[in-house]
Amino acid sequence: MEKRTEIGSIGEFGLIKRIAANFQENHSWTKKGIGDDAAVLDASNTLVVTSTELFIEGVHFDLSYTPLQHLGFKLVSAVLSDIAAMNALPAQLTVGLGLSNRFSVEAVETLYAGIKLACEEYKIDLVGGDTTASPQGLIISMTALGRVEEGKLTTRSEAKPNDVICVSGDFGGALLGLQSLEREKQVFLANPEMQPELDDKSYVVMRQLKPMARFDIIHELAALEVVPTSMIDCSDGLSSEIIHLCQASGTGARIFEKNIPIDDETYLSATEFNLSPLTAALNGGEDYELVFTVSQSDFDKVSKIADVTAIGYMTDIQNEQILVMKSEQTVNLTAPGFGV
Ligand code: ADP
Ligand code: MG
């Protein structure tokens, strides 16, 4: 039997102490972390960016196929991805927890093992949080902070007509990972003796369970001295993010199906699930890739980044987002949530 310590037996303060003991600080501008009434940061003369995400069991994650350690890692990636999208580098994190009595001290520690792995991967400091009881299920809120020099801040709203639309990585994988895990869950519910069959799904499952915020791209852009004209991270789907950039910048967009990066395993899995790989790439969420625009004059430099692909360009036709198909037919980009 796995060890199970009731949270009540060590209390909320005991739990926080055990969490804090495992974390170290990486940033000199973290002046005070866990332990006082509030964390204290000294940002001197740079801009501070901050972003919060709230995740609710049964809405945003399903613990029947998401190991707690992966969940911890993934949620940190998700909140840091917003920091990357501002062209900023992350430094601090706070974690708010609502715990039902289903969760033991060991379960919380497993969640924090994933959070710690992410803190090490992204070199950030866990500086605080809050812990409270929840009548049902697990609720996790994360807030991240980061810094960026004023001239490098990248928003959604400064793209110009003729700017090149670039993306990192590939699209649709996280959705197919989710589909695969959901299918295995149904098989398991029908027959608990069945072993999961995910051997040929390792890439898409990892895209779902262990996404990465793309600070590698932020560092490469900085090394090339390129500041994108606009940027957004892809949590809802490529179509929706391109529409966001256009609406904020007052531009239109023209993107090309043949340029949209889709991994082979994503492509094959989509076919298996009777989904169009293109639809998975355009409307599947949670890929956490970066979508950004650069001026034509910067494009030569950006094309040197291995994992970046140009997929189209901005136009001066407001509210028109066009997808040019491989057949050269054109269709309007649509995204759930935009009422089109
Ligand atoms: P208060 O009662 O003043 O809100 P708490 O007892 O909630 O203080 O928190 C004590 C310290 O522990 C604070 O520094 C807080 O940020 C930190 N903390 C509380 N819960 C968590 C958590 N789940 N993860 C990380 N730090 C936490
Ligand atoms: Mg508190």
mmCIF file of C-alpha atoms in Angstrom, residues 59 109 149 171 227 278 282 334:
data_model
loop_
_atom_site.group_PDB
_atom_site.id
_atom_site.type_symbol
_atom_site.label_atom_id
_atom_site.label_comp_id
_atom_site.label_asym_id
_atom_site.label_seq_id
_atom_site.Cartn_x
_atom_site.Cartn_y
_atom_site.Cartn_z
ATOM 1 C CA VAL A 59 -13.390 21.175 -16.554
ATOM 2 C CA GLU A 109 3.616 16.253 -2.907
ATOM 3 C CA GLU A 149 13.035 45.408 -21.266
ATOM 4 C CA PHE A 171 -0.090 22.015 -34.363
ATOM 5 C CA VAL A 227 11.543 41.908 -31.745
ATOM 6 C CA LEU A 278 -5.999 20.465 -40.909
ATOM 7 C CA LEU A 282 -6.434 24.978 -36.814
ATOM 8 C CA THR A 334 -13.246 30.514 -38.393
#
